Amino acid sequence: MSSLSSHTTPPEAPGEGPEQAAARAMAALCGLDPRHFSYPGRVAGREFATSALAAACDIVDAFLPPRAEAGPEEAGPETEPGASDAALLARLRQAYANRVWTPRYRAMNAAFLEGGPRGTLFSPLSGVEVPVIGSVPVLHYQLSPCQEAEGLSFFIAIGPMPVGFFYPAHRLFLVLTEFRLHFPGVLRHLLDALLTRPLAWAEWLRRARTLGLRRALALGDNRPTHFVRQGLAYLDAEETALRAFGAAGGLFVMIRDWCAMDPFVVFPALAQADRLTVASQRVTEAVLLAGLDAHRVYRFTIHPDAAWLRRRLAARLASPAEASSAVPGRLRVMISLDAERQRVVNAVEAFRFVLRRLGEACTARGMALDIVWDGWTVNGEPSPQDQEVMARIEAMAAAILEGLPLPPGERIRVFGRTALDKIADLHRCDLAFTTQGAGALVCSWLLRRPTIVYHRGAAVANHANVDVASIVAVDPRAVGGPPPGDLLAQKHDRFVLAPWGLEAAMRRALAGRLEWPPDPLGEGEPPPGLEAGGA
């Protein structure tokens, strides 16, 4: 098998187009039959389908729990080690243990920004360090082709977590992490990215050998909370080095729909550098065609709280007086409606109750009641999915308000805006309602506004996205499961909010601000024998 240093795309055979020539070149480098690659006019049987190749690969998981201890998703036959090489597995565990890998990962990040040599990675199969050719984002993974003595191997990671090493010529995927993922799915994503773009990959590799790849830093994360808490935090910690990176010709690749906050607004000093803005579904192809070595640093905890981001956004935040809970004569409440996953089964009834009780309490005090509707963030132009979700929120809000007697006040829509464009309105809220997850990130973790949260299962104890001092959790006894036969419950963790749990949470969150008249409908009373209390 030829090495990259001597690789050139073979000349086109008579009647052969550039895509087929590239498929032959990539097949030679990967030790695969060219018919595994996609190109016009390809004639191939089912045995050359991506799924067939994935099924033919061995996935060796040195971290797989013994079958007696493994759960049903962890001990599937697709991750069975099989006839394992004890020496190989020992090398793998040693090289990619957290205590060894984490400092190496930090050093790699620093060297990349400084423009030093691209460096090497330890290849467990060959047992030696192999040169890294470059990096390409593939979905939420980071894919790094490496030059083996013969042909290519592929290192795949998620942020600082090494996931696997793939050796196509050996049909072998070595798992590098104790974290439980669906590794056959990981392999399938890798193969899809590789086999469907032979010309783009061949040209990218040719550029790496001849002109060299332009260094780029890819910005974005498919999980908004990770991007804000960790991705932006990295930019904050390394701003000086990033400015030097841009000045030296480095490029920033902004994955538009994966940037929950525009990094160039948060860090205006970086806006002077060259940048490429691309949608997530096109980022792999865009990086290949542009000849970029697109490194990405994400999901790496740096700061313990949001103080750094509040400093960065100080000009956008309300003054302390405006953001306090002492604005006379008004109460502003934010309700985040989960219209995408629709996890709150009785959302219309539950929040109609919330607004009825807040309206009664405000009327008793002669106060206005402002309502801020949220539930969806859009980065850039709204997609058809964005439009669909926002239409659902509109319909839910209308159903909640229909015929409901409320005191006067503003009705403010912030859903459909970017996260940064919401901040000023959310910072003036006296109270927010949201699921305990991404919805709480801005109101609680960043802005520290009183926030009532609710969820089920393990999410209740996860405080990564909240400021603990600002949240009031709905009593878990008031968060029930979905009704029997609920079809959406098969896809999402659906639950029902009992009115008495919401009233108890509101009384705690707004203690001293409102006086609560008796509920004329009696919905806010806990069931007999159940005393409403804190979670």
Short mmCIF file of C-alpha atoms in Angstrom, two decimals:
data_model
loop_
_atom_site.label_atom_id
_atom_site.label_comp_id
_atom_site.label_asym_id
_atom_site.label_seq_id
_atom_site.Cartn_x
_atom_site.Cartn_y
_atom_site.Cartn_z
CA MET A 1 0.00 0.00 0.00
CA SER A 2 1.41 3.43 -0.88
CA SER A 3 2.17 6.11 1.68
CA LEU A 4 0.86 9.66 1.54
CA SER A 5 4.30 11.07 0.78
CA SER A 6 4.33 9.26 -2.56
CA HIS A 7 0.63 9.45 -3.28
CA THR A 8 -0.74 11.10 -6.38
CA THR A 9 -4.18 10.68 -7.83
CA PRO A 10 -3.84 8.04 -10.58
CA PRO A 11 -4.37 9.27 -14.11
CA GLU A 12 -7.83 8.72 -15.44
CA ALA A 13 -8.22 5.52 -17.39
CA PRO A 14 -10.07 5.68 -20.71
CA GLY A 15 -13.68 6.49 -19.95
CA GLU A 16 -12.91 7.06 -16.27
CA GLY A 17 -13.92 10.34 -14.65
CA PRO A 18 -12.08 12.19 -11.86
CA GLU A 19 -14.40 10.79 -9.20
CA GLN A 20 -13.58 7.20 -10.17
CA ALA A 21 -9.86 7.98 -10.30
CA ALA A 22 -10.14 9.49 -6.82
CA ALA A 23 -12.00 6.41 -5.59
CA ARG A 24 -9.12 4.22 -6.81
CA ALA A 25 -6.59 6.47 -5.09
CA MET A 26 -8.49 6.46 -1.80
CA ALA A 27 -9.01 2.72 -2.01
CA ALA A 28 -5.26 2.22 -2.38
CA LEU A 29 -4.56 4.37 0.66
CA CYS A 30 -7.22 2.68 2.77
CA GLY A 31 -6.70 -0.90 1.63
CA LEU A 32 -10.27 -1.14 0.34
CA ASP A 33 -11.93 -2.17 -2.89
CA PRO A 34 -12.69 0.98 -4.96
CA ARG A 35 -16.29 -0.16 -5.25
CA HIS A 36 -16.82 0.75 -1.60
CA PHE A 37 -16.53 4.41 -2.64
CA SER A 38 -19.28 6.40 -4.34
CA TYR A 39 -18.69 7.72 -7.87
CA PRO A 40 -20.83 8.18 -10.99
CA GLY A 41 -21.37 4.98 -12.90
CA ARG A 42 -20.28 2.69 -10.08
CA VAL A 43 -21.59 -0.85 -10.44
CA ALA A 44 -21.39 -2.64 -7.12
CA GLY A 45 -23.33 -5.31 -5.29
CA ARG A 46 -24.67 -5.16 -1.77
CA GLU A 47 -21.39 -6.44 -0.40
CA PHE A 48 -19.87 -3.04 -1.20
CA ALA A 49 -22.53 -0.99 0.61
CA THR A 50 -21.39 1.10 3.56
CA SER A 51 -23.49 -1.03 5.90
CA ALA A 52 -21.80 -4.18 4.64
CA LEU A 53 -18.33 -2.77 5.20
CA ALA A 54 -19.30 -1.59 8.68
CA ALA A 55 -20.62 -5.04 9.51
CA ALA A 56 -17.39 -6.64 8.26
CA CYS A 57 -15.24 -4.57 10.63
CA ASP A 58 -14.19 -5.82 14.05
CA ILE A 59 -14.85 -3.42 16.90
CA VAL A 60 -12.43 -4.20 19.71
CA ASP A 61 -13.47 -2.62 22.99
CA ALA A 62 -10.81 -3.00 25.66
CA PHE A 63 -13.09 -1.13 28.07
CA LEU A 64 -16.16 -3.32 27.61
CA PRO A 65 -17.52 -4.37 31.02
CA PRO A 66 -17.68 -8.12 31.65
CA ARG A 67 -20.95 -9.53 30.39
CA ALA A 68 -22.18 -10.17 33.93
CA GLU A 69 -21.82 -6.44 34.69
CA ALA A 70 -22.73 -4.89 31.36
CA GLY A 71 -26.13 -3.46 30.60
CA PRO A 72 -28.07 -4.53 27.49
CA GLU A 73 -26.72 -1.61 25.42
CA GLU A 74 -23.13 -2.19 26.52
CA ALA A 75 -22.71 -5.88 25.84
CA GLY A 76 -23.96 -6.18 22.28
CA PRO A 77 -22.18 -8.67 20.03
CA GLU A 78 -20.96 -5.82 17.79
CA THR A 79 -18.51 -4.69 20.48
CA GLU A 80 -17.28 -8.11 21.55
CA PRO A 81 -13.45 -8.06 21.77
CA GLY A 82 -13.11 -11.48 20.17
CA ALA A 83 -9.59 -12.88 19.88
CA SER A 84 -7.89 -9.92 21.48
CA ASP A 85 -4.18 -9.18 21.54
CA ALA A 86 -3.31 -8.60 25.19
CA ALA A 87 -0.25 -6.48 24.35
CA LEU A 88 -2.26 -4.28 21.98
CA LEU A 89 -4.98 -3.71 24.55
CA ALA A 90 -2.42 -2.88 27.23
CA ARG A 91 -0.77 -0.31 24.93
CA LEU A 92 -4.16 1.18 24.15
CA ARG A 93 -5.23 1.54 27.78
CA GLN A 94 -1.92 3.07 28.77
CA ALA A 95 -1.70 5.61 25.95
CA TYR A 96 -5.28 6.83 26.21
CA ALA A 97 -5.81 6.78 29.97
CA ASN A 98 -7.08 10.18 31.15
CA ARG A 99 -3.93 10.93 33.15
CA VAL A 100 -1.82 10.45 30.00
CA TRP A 101 -4.15 11.75 27.32
CA THR A 102 -5.43 14.96 28.95
CA PRO A 103 -2.04 16.74 29.20
CA ARG A 104 -1.20 15.56 25.71
CA TYR A 105 -4.49 16.96 24.42
CA ARG A 106 -3.77 20.33 26.04
CA ALA A 107 -0.30 20.39 24.48
CA MET A 108 -1.74 19.55 21.06
CA ASN A 109 -4.21 22.43 21.31
CA ALA A 110 -1.47 24.90 22.25
CA ALA A 111 0.87 23.68 19.50
CA PHE A 112 -1.86 24.00 16.90
CA LEU A 113 -2.52 27.64 17.75
CA GLU A 114 1.18 28.43 17.81
CA GLY A 115 1.67 27.02 14.30
CA GLY A 116 4.17 24.38 15.32
CA PRO A 117 4.46 20.93 13.76
CA ARG A 118 1.14 19.08 13.56
CA GLY A 119 2.58 16.32 15.71
CA THR A 120 1.78 12.67 16.12
CA LEU A 121 -0.64 10.31 17.79
CA PHE A 122 0.07 6.91 19.26
CA SER A 123 -1.27 4.18 17.00
CA PRO A 124 -2.19 1.22 19.22
CA LEU A 125 -2.16 -1.32 16.39
CA SER A 126 1.33 -0.54 15.13
CA GLY A 127 2.59 0.47 18.57
CA VAL A 128 4.35 3.61 17.30
CA GLU A 129 3.71 7.33 16.95
CA VAL A 130 2.17 8.21 13.58
CA PRO A 131 2.00 11.67 11.95
CA VAL A 132 -1.32 13.49 12.01
CA ILE A 133 -2.16 14.75 8.53
CA GLY A 134 -4.90 17.10 9.69
CA SER A 135 -8.39 17.23 11.17
CA VAL A 136 -11.87 17.40 9.69
CA PRO A 137 -15.15 17.86 11.61
CA VAL A 138 -17.62 15.05 10.92
CA LEU A 139 -20.92 15.69 12.68
CA HIS A 140 -19.98 16.19 16.34
CA TYR A 141 -16.81 14.13 15.91
CA GLN A 142 -13.29 15.24 15.08
CA LEU A 143 -11.73 12.97 12.44
CA SER A 144 -7.95 13.00 12.03
CA PRO A 145 -6.37 10.93 9.22
CA CYS A 146 -2.94 9.65 10.24
CA GLN A 147 -0.06 8.34 8.12
CA GLU A 148 0.85 4.76 8.99
CA ALA A 149 3.91 3.03 7.53
CA GLU A 150 1.55 1.84 4.84
CA GLY A 151 -1.67 3.66 4.15
CA LEU A 152 -4.01 5.58 6.42
CA SER A 153 -5.58 5.18 9.81
CA PHE A 154 -8.23 7.47 11.30
CA PHE A 155 -8.37 8.84 14.83
CA ILE A 156 -11.79 9.98 16.00
CA ALA A 157 -12.63 12.07 19.05
CA ILE A 158 -15.38 14.11 20.67
CA GLY A 159 -13.72 17.17 22.12
CA PRO A 160 -11.10 16.02 24.63
CA MET A 161 -12.42 12.45 24.64
CA PRO A 162 -10.64 9.98 22.33
CA VAL A 163 -13.27 7.67 20.84
CA GLY A 164 -11.51 5.27 18.51
CA PHE A 165 -8.79 4.44 15.99
CA PHE A 166 -9.97 2.97 12.68
CA TYR A 167 -7.71 0.88 10.45
CA PRO A 168 -9.63 0.35 7.19
CA ALA A 169 -7.06 -2.02 5.68
CA HIS A 170 -7.46 -4.30 8.71
CA ARG A 171 -11.24 -3.76 9.03
CA LEU A 172 -10.54 -2.86 12.64
CA PHE A 173 -11.96 -0.21 14.98
CA LEU A 174 -10.23 0.09 18.35
CA VAL A 175 -12.29 1.75 21.08
CA LEU A 176 -10.30 4.30 23.10
CA THR A 177 -12.76 5.34 25.81
CA GLU A 178 -14.55 3.90 28.82
CA PHE A 179 -17.55 6.13 28.00
CA ARG A 180 -20.36 4.05 26.57
CA LEU A 181 -21.24 5.01 23.00
CA HIS A 182 -22.90 3.04 20.23
CA PHE A 183 -19.62 2.29 18.50
CA PRO A 184 -21.13 0.61 15.40
CA GLY A 185 -22.96 3.91 14.87
CA VAL A 186 -19.73 5.86 15.30
CA LEU A 187 -18.05 3.65 12.70
CA ARG A 188 -20.97 4.05 10.31
CA HIS A 189 -20.77 7.87 10.54
CA LEU A 190 -17.03 7.72 9.85
CA LEU A 191 -17.50 5.48 6.81
CA ASP A 192 -20.34 7.62 5.46
CA ALA A 193 -18.11 10.70 5.61
CA LEU A 194 -15.20 8.90 3.97
CA LEU A 195 -16.80 6.73 1.30
CA THR A 196 -19.27 9.24 -0.13
CA ARG A 197 -16.65 11.93 -0.92
CA PRO A 198 -13.63 10.24 -2.55
CA LEU A 199 -12.74 13.20 -4.77
CA ALA A 200 -12.91 15.72 -1.94
CA TRP A 201 -10.76 13.50 0.32
CA ALA A 202 -8.25 12.75 -2.44
CA GLU A 203 -7.82 16.45 -3.22
CA TRP A 204 -7.52 17.28 0.50
CA LEU A 205 -4.76 14.68 0.88
CA ARG A 206 -3.01 15.97 -2.26
CA ARG A 207 -3.13 19.49 -0.83
CA ALA A 208 -1.68 18.21 2.46
CA ARG A 209 1.25 16.63 0.55
CA THR A 210 1.97 19.54 -1.78
CA LEU A 211 0.84 23.02 -0.77
CA GLY A 212 -0.02 22.19 2.81
CA LEU A 213 -3.33 22.64 4.61
CA ARG A 214 -4.38 26.00 5.97
CA ARG A 215 -4.89 25.91 9.71
CA ALA A 216 -8.41 26.63 10.87
CA LEU A 217 -10.21 26.55 14.19
CA ALA A 218 -13.75 25.19 13.90
CA LEU A 219 -16.22 26.84 16.27
CA GLY A 220 -19.49 25.18 17.19
CA ASP A 221 -21.12 22.34 19.08
CA ASN A 222 -24.36 20.52 18.34
CA ARG A 223 -25.21 20.81 22.05
CA PRO A 224 -25.87 24.50 22.88
CA THR A 225 -25.06 24.18 26.59
CA HIS A 226 -21.65 22.68 25.85
CA PHE A 227 -20.87 25.42 23.36
CA VAL A 228 -21.73 28.25 25.76
CA ARG A 229 -20.23 26.76 28.93
CA GLN A 230 -17.16 25.16 27.37
CA GLY A 231 -16.61 26.18 23.75
CA LEU A 232 -16.89 29.90 24.42
CA ALA A 233 -14.97 29.46 27.67
CA TYR A 234 -12.01 28.14 25.68
CA LEU A 235 -12.10 31.24 23.48
CA ASP A 236 -12.18 33.38 26.61
CA ALA A 237 -9.19 31.63 28.16
CA GLU A 238 -7.13 31.64 24.94
CA GLU A 239 -8.13 34.96 23.40
CA THR A 240 -4.57 36.28 23.21
CA ALA A 241 -3.33 33.11 21.49
CA LEU A 242 -6.36 33.13 19.18
CA ARG A 243 -5.73 36.71 18.10
CA ALA A 244 -2.15 35.74 17.24
CA PHE A 245 -3.46 32.67 15.40
CA GLY A 246 -5.71 34.86 13.25
CA ALA A 247 -2.97 37.42 12.63
CA ALA A 248 -0.66 34.64 11.44
CA GLY A 249 -3.15 33.57 8.77
CA GLY A 250 -5.29 31.14 10.74
CA LEU A 251 -8.93 30.85 9.69
CA PHE A 252 -12.00 30.59 11.93
CA VAL A 253 -14.71 28.24 10.68
CA MET A 254 -18.01 29.19 12.29
CA ILE A 255 -20.52 26.33 12.18
CA ARG A 256 -23.46 28.71 12.12
CA ASP A 257 -26.28 26.57 13.49
CA TRP A 258 -24.01 25.08 16.16
CA CYS A 259 -22.98 28.43 17.66
CA ALA A 260 -25.61 29.07 20.34
CA MET A 261 -24.05 32.52 20.75
CA ASP A 262 -22.18 34.33 17.99
CA PRO A 263 -18.53 34.03 19.09
CA PHE A 264 -17.53 37.14 17.17
CA VAL A 265 -20.06 39.22 19.07
CA VAL A 266 -18.91 37.84 22.41
CA PHE A 267 -15.25 38.30 21.37
CA PRO A 268 -15.19 41.27 18.97
CA ALA A 269 -11.38 41.28 18.90
CA LEU A 270 -11.52 38.00 16.95
CA ALA A 271 -13.87 39.41 14.32
CA GLN A 272 -10.96 40.95 12.41
CA ALA A 273 -9.57 37.54 11.44
CA ASP A 274 -10.53 35.65 8.29
CA ARG A 275 -13.50 33.40 8.78
CA LEU A 276 -15.70 30.97 6.93
CA THR A 277 -19.33 30.56 7.96
CA VAL A 278 -20.99 27.27 7.06
CA ALA A 279 -23.99 25.18 8.11
CA SER A 280 -23.35 21.99 10.07
CA GLN A 281 -24.58 19.70 7.31
CA ARG A 282 -21.97 21.15 4.93
CA VAL A 283 -18.99 21.61 7.22
CA THR A 284 -17.17 18.36 6.34
CA GLU A 285 -17.31 19.00 2.62
CA ALA A 286 -16.49 22.70 3.02
CA VAL A 287 -13.35 21.92 5.05
CA LEU A 288 -12.18 19.31 2.55
CA LEU A 289 -12.76 21.51 -0.50
CA ALA A 290 -11.07 24.53 1.10
CA GLY A 291 -8.00 22.48 2.04
CA LEU A 292 -8.26 23.18 5.75
CA ASP A 293 -6.78 21.49 8.79
CA ALA A 294 -9.81 22.31 10.95
CA HIS A 295 -9.05 21.66 14.59
CA ARG A 296 -11.84 21.98 17.14
CA VAL A 297 -11.52 22.45 20.90
CA TYR A 298 -14.77 21.90 22.72
CA ARG A 299 -16.39 20.16 25.68
CA PHE A 300 -13.49 21.02 27.93
CA THR A 301 -14.41 22.56 31.30
CA ILE A 302 -12.39 25.68 32.11
CA HIS A 303 -14.43 28.04 34.30
CA PRO A 304 -16.48 27.01 37.37
CA ASP A 305 -19.35 29.42 36.71
CA ALA A 306 -20.61 32.11 34.30
CA ALA A 307 -18.88 35.16 35.80
CA TRP A 308 -16.49 35.36 32.81
CA LEU A 309 -19.40 35.45 30.35
CA ARG A 310 -21.32 38.06 32.34
CA ARG A 311 -18.24 40.28 32.12
CA ARG A 312 -18.07 39.75 28.36
CA LEU A 313 -21.75 40.59 27.94
CA ALA A 314 -21.97 43.44 30.45
CA ALA A 315 -23.04 45.96 27.79
CA ARG A 316 -26.02 43.76 26.86
CA LEU A 317 -27.24 43.12 30.39
CA ALA A 318 -29.78 45.23 32.23
CA SER A 319 -28.54 47.46 35.03
CA PRO A 320 -28.74 45.99 38.55
CA ALA A 321 -31.82 48.11 39.25
CA GLU A 322 -33.56 47.00 36.05
CA ALA A 323 -32.74 43.35 36.68
CA SER A 324 -33.79 43.36 40.32
CA SER A 325 -37.05 41.94 41.58
CA ALA A 326 -38.11 45.31 42.96
CA VAL A 327 -39.48 47.14 39.90
CA PRO A 328 -42.64 48.64 41.39
CA GLY A 329 -46.00 47.82 39.92
CA ARG A 330 -44.87 45.06 37.52
CA LEU A 331 -44.10 41.37 37.50
CA ARG A 332 -42.41 39.85 34.45
CA VAL A 333 -42.53 36.09 33.95
CA MET A 334 -40.85 34.02 31.24
CA ILE A 335 -42.40 30.75 30.12
CA SER A 336 -40.36 28.45 27.90
CA LEU A 337 -42.64 26.18 25.88
CA ASP A 338 -40.99 22.94 24.78
CA ALA A 339 -42.77 22.70 21.44
CA GLU A 340 -40.08 20.61 19.75
CA ARG A 341 -39.92 17.52 21.97
CA GLN A 342 -43.19 18.38 23.76
CA ARG A 343 -41.98 16.84 27.00
CA VAL A 344 -44.63 18.52 29.17
CA VAL A 345 -47.75 16.52 28.32
CA ASN A 346 -50.14 19.06 29.86
CA ALA A 347 -48.18 22.20 28.97
CA VAL A 348 -51.25 24.24 27.97
CA GLU A 349 -53.22 23.37 31.12
CA ALA A 350 -50.20 23.71 33.43
CA PHE A 351 -49.12 27.16 32.23
CA ARG A 352 -52.68 28.37 31.96
CA PHE A 353 -52.89 27.57 35.67
CA VAL A 354 -49.58 29.39 36.30
CA LEU A 355 -50.75 32.56 34.56
CA ARG A 356 -54.19 32.43 36.17
CA ARG A 357 -52.66 32.28 39.65
CA LEU A 358 -50.03 34.92 38.88
CA GLY A 359 -52.77 37.11 37.39
CA GLU A 360 -54.92 36.76 40.52
CA ALA A 361 -51.98 37.59 42.78
CA CYS A 362 -50.93 40.59 40.65
CA THR A 363 -54.50 41.89 40.48
CA ALA A 364 -54.72 41.72 44.28
CA ARG A 365 -51.62 43.91 44.46
CA GLY A 366 -52.61 46.20 41.59
CA MET A 367 -49.60 45.05 39.53
CA ALA A 368 -49.15 44.59 35.78
CA LEU A 369 -48.18 41.12 34.55
CA ASP A 370 -45.70 40.97 31.67
CA ILE A 371 -45.35 37.63 29.87
CA VAL A 372 -42.24 36.64 27.92
CA TRP A 373 -42.65 33.62 25.64
CA ASP A 374 -39.59 31.51 24.81
CA GLY A 375 -38.83 27.95 23.80
CA TRP A 376 -36.70 28.11 20.64
CA THR A 377 -33.45 29.74 19.59
CA VAL A 378 -32.55 30.39 15.96
CA ASN A 379 -29.04 31.13 14.70
CA GLY A 380 -29.21 32.71 11.26
CA GLU A 381 -32.12 32.33 8.87
CA PRO A 382 -34.96 30.14 10.21
CA SER A 383 -35.09 26.68 8.65
CA PRO A 384 -38.34 24.86 7.87
CA GLN A 385 -37.93 23.01 11.18
CA ASP A 386 -37.47 26.33 12.99
CA GLN A 387 -40.63 27.66 11.40
CA GLU A 388 -42.57 24.55 12.38
CA VAL A 389 -41.46 24.70 16.02
CA MET A 390 -42.18 28.42 16.30
CA ALA A 391 -45.65 27.91 14.83
CA ARG A 392 -46.31 25.33 17.55
CA ILE A 393 -45.19 27.77 20.24
CA GLU A 394 -47.51 30.42 18.83
CA ALA A 395 -50.41 27.98 18.91
CA MET A 396 -49.62 26.82 22.46
CA ALA A 397 -49.32 30.39 23.75
CA ALA A 398 -52.64 31.33 22.12
CA ALA A 399 -54.34 28.32 23.70
CA ILE A 400 -52.92 29.19 27.12
CA LEU A 401 -54.16 32.78 26.93
CA GLU A 402 -57.52 32.11 25.33
CA GLY A 403 -60.27 33.60 27.51
CA LEU A 404 -57.93 33.97 30.48
CA PRO A 405 -58.65 37.14 32.50
CA LEU A 406 -55.28 38.75 33.18
CA PRO A 407 -54.18 42.17 34.42
CA PRO A 408 -52.66 44.49 31.80
CA GLY A 409 -49.05 44.00 30.79
CA GLU A 410 -46.65 43.44 27.92
CA ARG A 411 -46.64 40.27 25.83
CA ILE A 412 -43.11 39.72 24.56
CA ARG A 413 -41.97 37.03 22.12
CA VAL A 414 -38.28 36.10 22.31
CA PHE A 415 -38.46 32.64 20.72
CA GLY A 416 -36.93 32.65 17.26
CA ARG A 417 -34.19 35.09 18.28
CA THR A 418 -30.54 34.30 18.87
CA ALA A 419 -29.52 33.68 22.47
CA LEU A 420 -27.68 37.01 22.58
CA ASP A 421 -30.74 38.88 21.31
CA LYS A 422 -32.84 37.41 24.13
CA ILE A 423 -30.60 38.41 26.99
CA ALA A 424 -31.83 41.95 27.64
CA ASP A 425 -35.48 40.86 27.91
CA LEU A 426 -34.71 37.76 29.97
CA HIS A 427 -32.49 39.66 32.38
CA ARG A 428 -35.47 41.81 33.39
CA CYS A 429 -37.62 38.80 34.29
CA ASP A 430 -38.69 38.29 37.89
CA LEU A 431 -39.39 34.61 37.32
CA ALA A 432 -38.74 32.00 34.63
CA PHE A 433 -40.21 28.54 33.95
CA THR A 434 -38.16 26.00 32.03
CA THR A 435 -37.05 22.39 31.94
CA GLN A 436 -33.89 21.61 33.87
CA GLY A 437 -31.49 21.46 30.96
CA ALA A 438 -30.62 23.73 28.06
CA GLY A 439 -33.62 25.94 28.80
CA ALA A 440 -32.19 26.96 32.15
CA LEU A 441 -28.77 27.93 30.81
CA VAL A 442 -29.47 31.59 30.05
CA CYS A 443 -31.99 32.45 32.77
CA SER A 444 -30.32 30.64 35.66
CA TRP A 445 -26.68 29.81 34.88
CA LEU A 446 -25.88 33.06 33.07
CA LEU A 447 -28.36 35.66 34.34
CA ARG A 448 -29.10 34.19 37.79
CA ARG A 449 -32.79 35.06 37.59
CA PRO A 450 -35.24 33.17 39.83
CA THR A 451 -36.02 30.08 37.76
CA ILE A 452 -38.52 27.31 38.37
CA VAL A 453 -37.24 24.07 36.86
CA TYR A 454 -38.80 20.66 36.40
CA HIS A 455 -37.68 17.36 34.96
CA ARG A 456 -37.60 13.65 35.62
CA GLY A 457 -34.97 11.02 36.25
CA ALA A 458 -31.25 11.73 36.33
CA ALA A 459 -31.70 15.25 34.91
CA VAL A 460 -33.12 16.43 38.24
CA ALA A 461 -29.74 16.04 39.92
CA ASN A 462 -27.74 17.53 37.03
CA HIS A 463 -26.91 21.13 37.94
CA ALA A 464 -24.36 21.73 35.18
CA ASN A 465 -26.59 24.24 33.38
CA VAL A 466 -27.97 26.14 36.37
CA ASP A 467 -26.91 28.51 39.10
CA VAL A 468 -28.06 26.46 42.10
CA ALA A 469 -28.83 29.55 44.20
CA SER A 470 -31.30 30.87 41.62
CA ILE A 471 -33.40 27.76 40.97
CA VAL A 472 -36.51 26.42 42.62
CA ALA A 473 -37.24 22.83 41.62
CA VAL A 474 -40.81 21.65 41.35
CA ASP A 475 -41.45 18.97 43.97
CA PRO A 476 -40.62 15.71 42.13
CA ARG A 477 -43.84 14.22 43.49
CA ALA A 478 -45.66 16.75 41.31
CA VAL A 479 -43.85 15.57 38.15
CA GLY A 480 -45.66 12.47 36.95
CA GLY A 481 -45.22 10.10 34.07
CA PRO A 482 -47.14 10.27 30.79
CA PRO A 483 -50.56 8.68 30.45
CA PRO A 484 -50.74 5.08 29.18
CA GLY A 485 -50.42 4.80 25.44
CA ASP A 486 -48.69 8.15 25.00
CA LEU A 487 -47.00 7.73 21.61
CA LEU A 488 -44.53 10.61 21.99
CA ALA A 489 -43.21 9.03 25.20
CA GLN A 490 -41.46 6.44 23.03
CA LYS A 491 -39.16 9.20 21.71
CA HIS A 492 -38.90 11.67 24.58
CA ASP A 493 -38.99 11.67 28.37
CA ARG A 494 -42.52 13.02 28.72
CA PHE A 495 -44.10 14.06 32.01
CA VAL A 496 -47.13 15.77 33.56
CA LEU A 497 -46.87 18.81 35.86
CA ALA A 498 -49.34 18.87 38.74
CA PRO A 499 -50.72 22.39 39.46
CA TRP A 500 -50.10 22.10 43.19
CA GLY A 501 -46.36 21.59 42.58
CA LEU A 502 -46.21 24.67 40.37
CA GLU A 503 -48.04 26.80 42.95
CA ALA A 504 -45.75 25.65 45.74
CA ALA A 505 -42.70 26.50 43.61
CA MET A 506 -44.10 29.95 42.73
CA ARG A 507 -44.76 30.74 46.38
CA ARG A 508 -41.17 29.88 47.26
CA ALA A 509 -39.65 31.75 44.32
CA LEU A 510 -41.71 34.92 44.87
CA ALA A 511 -41.80 34.89 48.66
CA GLY A 512 -42.30 38.45 49.90
CA ARG A 513 -43.33 39.84 46.52
CA LEU A 514 -46.90 38.60 46.19
CA GLU A 515 -49.77 37.70 48.41
CA TRP A 516 -51.64 34.67 47.16
CA PRO A 517 -55.44 34.78 47.37
CA PRO A 518 -57.25 31.45 47.83
CA ASP A 519 -57.55 29.50 44.59
CA PRO A 520 -61.23 29.73 43.61
CA LEU A 521 -60.89 26.52 41.55
CA GLY A 522 -58.87 24.63 44.15
CA GLU A 523 -56.31 23.42 41.62
CA GLY A 524 -53.35 24.63 43.61
CA GLU A 525 -54.07 22.46 46.64
CA PRO A 526 -51.98 19.29 47.07
CA PRO A 527 -53.84 15.98 47.16
CA PRO A 528 -55.10 14.88 50.59
CA GLY A 529 -52.32 13.49 52.73
CA LEU A 530 -49.59 15.06 50.58
CA GLU A 531 -48.00 18.17 51.98
CA ALA A 532 -46.53 20.50 49.36
CA GLY A 533 -42.88 21.02 50.06
CA GLY A 534 -39.51 21.67 48.46
CA ALA A 535 -37.70 19.19 46.33
#
